[in-house]
XYZ file of C-alpha atoms in Angstrom:
491
model
C 6.704 10.131 -33.778
C 6.971 7.163 -31.210
C 9.979 4.884 -30.472
C 9.708 1.368 -29.621
C 12.812 -0.009 -27.683
C 13.707 -3.596 -28.327
C 16.911 -4.961 -26.629
C 17.709 -1.207 -26.039
C 17.652 -0.382 -29.757
C 14.937 2.209 -30.497
C 12.852 2.301 -33.682
C 10.588 5.240 -34.790
C 7.165 4.685 -35.275
C 5.139 7.383 -37.258
C 1.792 8.529 -35.474
C 0.787 11.619 -37.544
C -2.563 11.375 -36.013
C -1.225 11.823 -32.599
C 0.874 14.604 -33.687
C -2.121 16.528 -34.950
C -3.924 16.076 -31.652
C -0.849 17.372 -29.736
C -0.682 20.322 -32.173
C -4.401 21.360 -31.574
C -3.932 21.271 -27.791
C -7.068 19.015 -27.318
C -7.392 17.117 -23.940
C -5.850 14.088 -25.420
C -6.601 11.324 -22.962
C -10.282 12.043 -23.135
C -10.358 11.674 -26.982
C -11.581 8.194 -28.256
C -9.443 8.625 -31.296
C -6.298 9.352 -29.191
C -7.026 6.333 -26.950
C -7.411 4.123 -29.989
C -4.144 5.535 -31.533
C -2.521 4.901 -28.282
C -3.897 1.301 -27.932
C -2.499 0.588 -31.378
C 1.008 1.962 -30.506
C 1.011 0.258 -26.934
C 0.169 -3.138 -28.575
C 2.997 -2.992 -30.826
C 5.261 -1.620 -28.141
C 4.398 -4.600 -25.875
C 5.098 -7.012 -28.575
C 8.586 -5.754 -29.277
C 9.931 -4.227 -26.190
C 11.969 -5.798 -23.618
C 11.006 -6.348 -20.033
C 13.458 -3.465 -19.253
C 11.863 -1.181 -21.782
C 8.422 -1.991 -20.537
C 9.217 -1.566 -17.011
C 10.849 1.825 -17.782
C 7.649 2.908 -19.692
C 5.532 1.905 -16.601
C 7.621 3.551 -14.180
C 7.418 6.855 -15.989
C 3.643 6.493 -16.641
C 1.532 8.963 -14.766
C -0.353 7.195 -12.202
C -3.440 8.224 -10.334
C -3.919 7.171 -6.447
C -2.959 4.536 -4.266
C -6.100 4.018 -2.149
C -5.244 0.938 -0.238
C -2.161 1.578 1.787
C -1.183 0.550 5.295
C 1.335 3.075 6.473
C 2.916 0.850 9.020
C 3.306 -1.796 6.360
C 4.562 0.530 3.569
C 8.051 1.251 5.010
C 11.008 -0.430 3.479
C 13.342 -2.070 5.843
C 16.076 0.430 5.254
C 13.661 3.375 6.170
C 12.923 1.917 9.305
C 16.438 1.419 10.250
C 17.527 4.794 9.158
C 14.926 6.832 11.246
C 14.986 4.432 14.309
C 18.834 4.790 14.783
C 18.812 8.595 14.606
C 17.319 9.985 17.994
C 17.972 13.493 16.807
C 15.465 13.008 14.034
C 13.016 10.675 15.490
C 11.735 12.607 18.558
C 14.678 11.429 20.935
C 13.751 7.668 20.843
C 16.477 5.034 21.321
C 15.637 1.342 20.400
C 16.797 -2.183 21.107
C 16.141 -5.150 19.046
C 16.230 -8.794 20.216
C 19.197 -10.707 18.752
C 19.273 -13.832 20.943
C 16.923 -16.030 23.045
C 17.857 -16.968 26.607
C 14.423 -18.285 27.627
C 14.492 -15.925 30.426
C 10.969 -17.014 31.511
C 11.395 -20.679 31.033
C 10.475 -22.929 28.055
C 6.700 -22.602 27.324
C 6.134 -19.564 28.989
C 5.006 -16.455 27.172
C 6.316 -17.741 23.697
C 3.489 -16.826 21.659
C 0.347 -14.294 21.697
C 0.498 -10.514 21.223
C 3.724 -10.137 23.178
C 5.898 -13.021 22.013
C 9.107 -13.606 23.817
C 10.508 -16.188 21.178
C 10.877 -13.628 18.145
C 14.076 -12.424 17.052
C 14.373 -8.726 15.934
C 11.396 -7.704 18.090
C 12.091 -4.068 18.768
C 11.482 -2.057 21.955
C 12.267 1.549 22.923
C 14.572 2.385 25.892
C 12.040 2.977 28.356
C 10.694 -0.522 27.957
C 14.295 -1.939 27.912
C 15.053 -0.270 31.279
C 12.178 -2.127 32.927
C 13.262 -5.587 31.657
C 15.102 -8.197 34.088
C 18.862 -8.440 33.654
C 18.388 -11.723 31.882
C 15.880 -10.117 29.268
C 18.059 -7.124 28.656
C 20.848 -9.613 27.588
C 18.672 -10.723 24.783
C 18.637 -7.196 23.321
C 21.222 -5.094 21.554
C 21.034 -1.358 20.664
C 19.503 -1.240 17.180
C 22.241 1.332 16.079
C 25.124 -1.055 16.941
C 24.065 -4.186 14.914
C 27.023 -5.587 12.914
C 26.314 -5.923 9.201
C 25.157 -9.626 9.515
C 22.493 -8.703 12.105
C 21.434 -5.533 10.392
C 20.714 -7.409 7.208
C 18.874 -9.954 9.195
C 16.866 -7.343 10.731
C 16.027 -5.923 7.236
C 14.857 -9.415 6.187
C 12.907 -9.927 9.284
C 10.188 -7.435 8.233
C 9.739 -8.422 4.655
C 8.673 -11.617 2.850
C 12.018 -12.531 1.432
C 11.858 -16.173 1.175
C 9.726 -18.729 -0.766
C 8.417 -20.692 2.345
C 7.173 -17.280 3.997
C 3.455 -16.486 3.695
C 0.483 -15.180 5.545
C 1.368 -16.598 8.982
C 4.841 -14.994 8.918
C 3.245 -11.685 7.563
C 0.474 -11.546 10.029
C 1.913 -13.106 13.125
C 5.518 -11.832 13.019
C 6.094 -8.496 11.031
C 4.291 -6.067 12.959
C 5.176 -7.939 16.226
C 8.857 -7.314 15.315
C 8.261 -3.683 14.447
C 6.370 -3.505 17.786
C 7.176 -0.180 19.414
C 8.549 1.381 16.298
C 5.012 1.816 15.082
C 3.993 3.804 18.310
C 6.360 6.710 17.519
C 4.567 9.323 15.323
C 7.931 10.960 14.253
C 8.795 7.451 12.713
C 5.454 7.222 11.247
C 5.774 10.759 9.636
C 9.165 9.869 8.256
C 7.723 6.836 6.624
C 5.008 8.867 5.238
C 7.434 11.390 3.659
C 9.614 8.630 2.287
C 6.572 7.018 0.758
C 5.600 10.443 -0.820
C 9.003 10.949 -2.293
C 9.183 7.328 -3.624
C 5.666 7.709 -5.202
C 6.319 10.914 -6.641
C 9.445 9.406 -8.504
C 7.025 6.865 -10.181
C 4.262 9.244 -11.134
C 1.670 8.954 -8.325
C -0.243 12.044 -7.633
C -2.598 11.009 -4.690
C -2.046 8.906 -1.583
C -4.846 7.621 0.761
C -3.102 6.042 3.753
C -4.029 4.648 7.080
C -2.684 6.584 10.072
C -3.852 5.883 13.551
C -2.743 8.206 16.349
C -4.504 7.094 19.569
C -1.726 4.563 20.700
C 1.361 6.793 20.267
C 3.779 6.710 23.076
C 6.331 9.152 24.280
C 10.079 8.391 24.858
C 9.304 7.944 28.450
C 6.712 5.266 27.549
C 3.593 7.484 28.333
C 0.612 7.846 26.170
C 0.848 10.823 23.813
C -2.406 12.722 23.216
C -3.913 11.839 19.743
C -4.000 15.520 18.892
C -0.267 15.923 19.560
C 0.658 12.892 17.534
C -1.571 14.021 14.608
C 0.173 17.416 14.642
C 3.472 15.681 13.956
C 2.070 14.069 10.767
C 0.313 17.290 9.634
C 3.533 19.394 10.290
C 5.352 16.864 8.109
C 2.858 17.162 5.303
C 3.164 21.010 5.587
C 6.971 20.726 5.133
C 8.846 21.946 2.167
C 10.058 18.392 1.518
C 6.470 16.998 1.454
C 5.061 19.958 -0.723
C 7.988 19.470 -3.266
C 6.707 15.936 -3.958
C 3.436 17.166 -5.543
C 1.643 14.125 -3.967
C -1.601 14.941 -2.263
C -2.282 12.983 0.878
C -5.406 12.180 2.828
C -5.599 9.830 5.972
C -7.931 7.021 6.898
C -8.496 5.538 10.367
C -7.897 1.882 10.648
C -10.069 -0.288 12.837
C -8.623 -3.711 13.709
C -11.953 -5.480 13.425
C -11.428 -8.696 15.451
C -10.503 -7.081 18.723
C -12.803 -7.551 21.694
C -13.650 -3.763 22.046
C -13.578 -2.932 18.291
C -17.115 -1.389 18.645
C -15.885 1.000 21.240
C -12.908 1.921 19.191
C -15.033 2.576 16.097
C -17.178 5.043 18.329
C -14.072 6.785 19.304
C -12.602 7.101 15.774
C -15.850 8.154 14.297
C -15.783 11.157 16.555
C -12.137 11.722 15.749
C -12.438 11.511 12.005
C -15.546 13.794 12.293
C -13.484 16.581 13.987
C -10.620 16.135 11.516
C -12.430 15.937 8.184
C -9.567 18.247 6.680
C -7.147 15.414 6.673
C -9.236 12.107 7.493
C -11.491 11.066 4.696
C -12.646 7.770 5.887
C -12.380 4.735 8.161
C -11.157 1.322 6.968
C -11.930 -1.996 8.796
C -8.740 -4.165 8.565
C -7.417 -7.401 9.921
C -7.346 -11.175 9.014
C -10.752 -12.026 7.689
C -10.070 -15.708 8.575
C -10.490 -14.665 12.187
C -14.327 -14.946 12.382
C -14.591 -12.611 15.374
C -14.136 -9.656 12.697
C -17.173 -10.601 10.429
C -18.573 -7.684 8.686
C -22.155 -7.689 10.132
C -20.893 -7.389 13.558
C -20.499 -3.858 13.071
C -23.958 -3.025 11.472
C -25.752 -2.083 14.765
C -22.909 0.398 15.990
C -22.644 1.847 12.560
C -26.306 2.519 12.369
C -26.077 3.953 15.809
C -23.242 6.318 14.696
C -24.979 7.506 11.576
C -27.811 8.899 13.744
C -25.299 11.301 15.250
C -22.730 12.024 12.605
C -22.728 13.333 8.969
C -21.685 10.541 6.578
C -18.185 9.204 6.974
C -16.647 7.278 4.023
C -15.952 3.372 4.617
C -13.359 1.365 2.693
C -13.360 -2.128 4.190
C -11.285 -5.171 3.720
C -13.564 -8.065 2.217
C -13.171 -11.116 0.241
C -9.339 -11.601 1.399
C -10.181 -15.291 2.399
C -9.982 -18.645 0.862
C -13.554 -19.902 1.287
C -16.453 -18.647 -0.672
C -18.606 -16.354 1.420
C -20.826 -13.235 1.245
C -18.597 -10.943 3.099
C -18.229 -8.570 0.272
C -22.141 -8.354 0.063
C -22.213 -7.820 3.822
C -19.545 -5.169 3.513
C -21.625 -3.302 1.039
C -24.559 -3.523 3.373
C -22.416 -1.852 6.102
C -22.204 1.202 3.636
C -18.731 0.611 2.199
C -17.927 2.385 -1.052
C -14.703 0.488 -1.545
C -13.752 -3.059 -1.097
C -10.289 -4.047 -0.173
C -9.115 -7.073 -2.141
C -12.511 -8.573 -3.117
C -11.035 -11.772 -4.172
C -13.771 -14.001 -3.398
C -16.533 -11.687 -4.786
C -16.017 -13.866 -7.878
C -17.841 -16.674 -6.261
C -21.009 -14.445 -5.357
C -22.843 -13.800 -8.568
C -25.479 -11.555 -7.047
C -22.699 -9.302 -5.779
C -20.984 -9.249 -9.038
C -24.043 -8.063 -10.898
C -24.571 -5.481 -8.133
C -21.143 -4.029 -8.678
C -21.177 -3.969 -12.447
C -21.229 -0.415 -13.678
C -21.918 0.732 -9.897
C -20.503 3.067 -7.521
C -18.199 0.494 -5.781
C -14.559 0.008 -6.447
C -12.422 -3.022 -5.688
C -8.908 -2.346 -4.516
C -6.668 -4.891 -6.351
C -3.524 -6.052 -4.569
C -1.969 -8.493 -6.968
C 1.396 -8.897 -5.230
C -0.171 -9.160 -1.932
C -2.628 -11.694 -2.937
C 0.055 -13.860 -4.555
C 2.674 -13.653 -1.791
C 0.109 -14.430 1.087
C -1.267 -17.297 -0.760
C -4.779 -16.022 -1.412
C -4.338 -16.848 -5.117
C -2.148 -19.759 -6.199
C -0.927 -17.932 -9.199
C -1.784 -14.918 -11.222
C -3.759 -17.002 -13.773
C -6.482 -17.645 -11.126
C -6.706 -14.049 -10.010
C -10.061 -12.457 -10.611
C -8.714 -9.095 -11.643
C -9.139 -9.381 -15.230
C -12.712 -10.701 -14.987
C -13.607 -7.633 -12.631
C -11.701 -5.245 -15.132
C -13.422 -6.629 -18.342
C -16.805 -6.932 -16.932
C -16.901 -3.239 -15.878
C -16.648 -3.547 -12.125
C -14.519 -0.518 -11.179
C -10.972 -1.502 -10.094
C -7.689 0.228 -9.034
C -4.217 -1.174 -8.558
C -2.855 -0.663 -4.985
C 0.201 -1.694 -3.066
C -1.354 -2.920 0.368
C 1.834 -3.426 2.566
C 4.446 -2.585 0.027
C 7.447 -2.246 2.459
C 6.911 -5.890 3.420
C 6.804 -7.107 -0.165
C 9.581 -4.715 -0.967
C 7.808 -3.582 -4.080
C 6.503 -0.416 -5.811
C 3.384 0.570 -7.479
C 5.153 0.144 -10.837
C 5.568 -3.487 -9.999
C 1.772 -3.943 -9.746
C 1.278 -2.367 -13.046
C 4.073 -4.501 -14.622
C 2.621 -7.633 -13.193
C -0.800 -6.539 -14.633
C 0.542 -5.932 -18.081
C 2.637 -9.045 -18.337
C -0.024 -11.275 -16.794
C -3.181 -9.817 -18.281
C -2.137 -7.998 -21.476
C -3.646 -4.696 -20.479
C -4.455 -2.157 -23.228
C -3.597 1.552 -23.222
C -7.185 2.208 -22.302
C -7.228 -0.282 -19.452
C -3.898 0.740 -18.040
C -4.800 4.511 -18.033
C -8.370 3.720 -16.922
C -6.971 2.210 -13.725
C -5.472 5.499 -12.701
C -8.801 7.424 -13.498
C -10.851 5.151 -11.488
C -8.569 5.489 -8.572
C -9.085 9.146 -8.525
C -12.785 8.931 -9.499
C -13.366 6.561 -6.460
C -11.017 8.283 -3.985
C -12.530 9.882 -0.956
C -11.478 13.391 -1.834
C -14.354 16.017 -1.853
C -16.029 16.568 -5.122
C -14.162 19.804 -6.073
C -10.686 18.188 -5.153
C -11.599 15.097 -7.064
C -12.299 17.070 -10.160
C -9.111 18.966 -9.891
C -7.257 15.769 -9.556
C -8.741 14.150 -12.689
C -8.043 17.391 -14.568
C -4.376 17.127 -13.263
C -4.177 13.554 -14.307
C -5.385 14.276 -17.919
C -2.709 17.071 -18.238
C 0.067 14.906 -16.941
C -0.924 12.134 -19.265
C -1.121 14.521 -22.192
C 2.415 15.653 -21.392
C 3.528 12.175 -21.115
C 2.225 11.328 -24.645
C 3.966 14.593 -25.949
C 7.249 13.375 -24.486
C 6.716 9.957 -26.280
C 5.776 11.484 -29.642
C 8.777 13.887 -29.612
C 11.538 11.828 -28.201
C 10.385 8.253 -27.924
C 10.896 5.941 -24.765
C 14.596 6.548 -24.888
C 14.096 10.044 -23.423
C 12.122 8.461 -20.326
C 14.138 8.498 -16.855
C 15.655 5.138 -15.795
C 14.008 3.724 -12.645
C 16.307 3.255 -9.622
C 17.581 -0.122 -8.465
C 14.873 -2.637 -8.671
C 13.242 -3.790 -5.259
C 13.326 -7.427 -4.018
C 9.852 -8.372 -5.418
C 10.165 -7.606 -9.025
C 13.753 -9.226 -9.044
C 12.221 -12.341 -7.699
C 9.063 -12.189 -10.162
C 11.180 -11.132 -13.332
C 14.809 -11.870 -12.732
C 15.802 -10.446 -16.172
C 14.901 -6.848 -14.866
C 17.928 -7.138 -12.293
C 20.426 -8.679 -14.750
C 20.089 -6.760 -17.915
C 21.261 -3.396 -18.919
């Protein structure tokens, strides 16, 4: 028996075939008959259910992996503030944030660039603050002593909370405001743990996140050895709190592709990842594609050089996250990438689309990111359904979810509402995320088997008790309230 909830009233639907499958103990989600039965049920559910009921179902739905996840962009504002203002928990660091502009360097001097002086809520640690001039120090306040108005402004400064904000605000101010917060591995490990706990609550089982450790600094402002910084992360992963989430975590190392010495950094990280294959499963080339200095083929010679000396290392590279048509996705495949981050403009390259159909390459789809950063004017023009329904492997991912103030469930909700996903398509996204993860073959098969078991138990719960037995999601985040206001004003 299933329940369909409409305006919070639940109606029982008879599903004897599903009940028989459950009784036989078959692996339900791999059964074509089961999938067809669920597709029929889900079609009716979508037709009758309120937005609240649909969101509740998607919140509880078992999910596979999040493969496109920038850890430094995945912290909610409250998390950053919480750990940054507690020296006893963050490694002994104290932070100051800029709350007024006194033009200490004069107008037009050092206002922009990588170290902008005209940016409110740019955060620094005490060792940096102590080396400022008296005038500059007056621009800053202790982060822990902000009044409620300024605290809220700090929260809003590192997320896209206004309609006029877009990619320039995101790329040119958010990380610049976080600034030295991202150089503290204790904070990074805390943000990782909070992600694991939050993801576990919405049914995720695998997280592949980007963690860099070569630019960590101590409370005194000195460089921390990468091995020491990595140990802080791995100690967190070994903690009881992390283990209790049940979320399996692996790291990628991120290369900022347009920097002048990116090739040299790639050589270093190739060696580092090779030495830490137990936790690092790949390398990811990141950064704005509209900065032409990071064009993909720039890295072909150095990658060919490195492959002569190291066993294969997985590559997941941002490509196609740009407005104009180009061949960056094809060039990225030439570099050896197994996964494409975003892949938006692959739709303009017919040869590449044919290459990717039924192939070994997956596109990491970021619906919310692409819309908020203006890479697609609306969801109706997003290529995701074309990829999905022409058999190009895809998976839904969150990108910089802290800065969108969103959840993976929000990506699923948008996909269902905008593109009318079937049950088979919905659950296929989770399977593809695990099939195309960078886990080793044994762990990958175990992850897929675990997913099927979880999906079977989920279907069992629905058949026995209906959607009314599913847990209620916590208070909605900013994005989903803006996208679908009824979710925040009903119930």
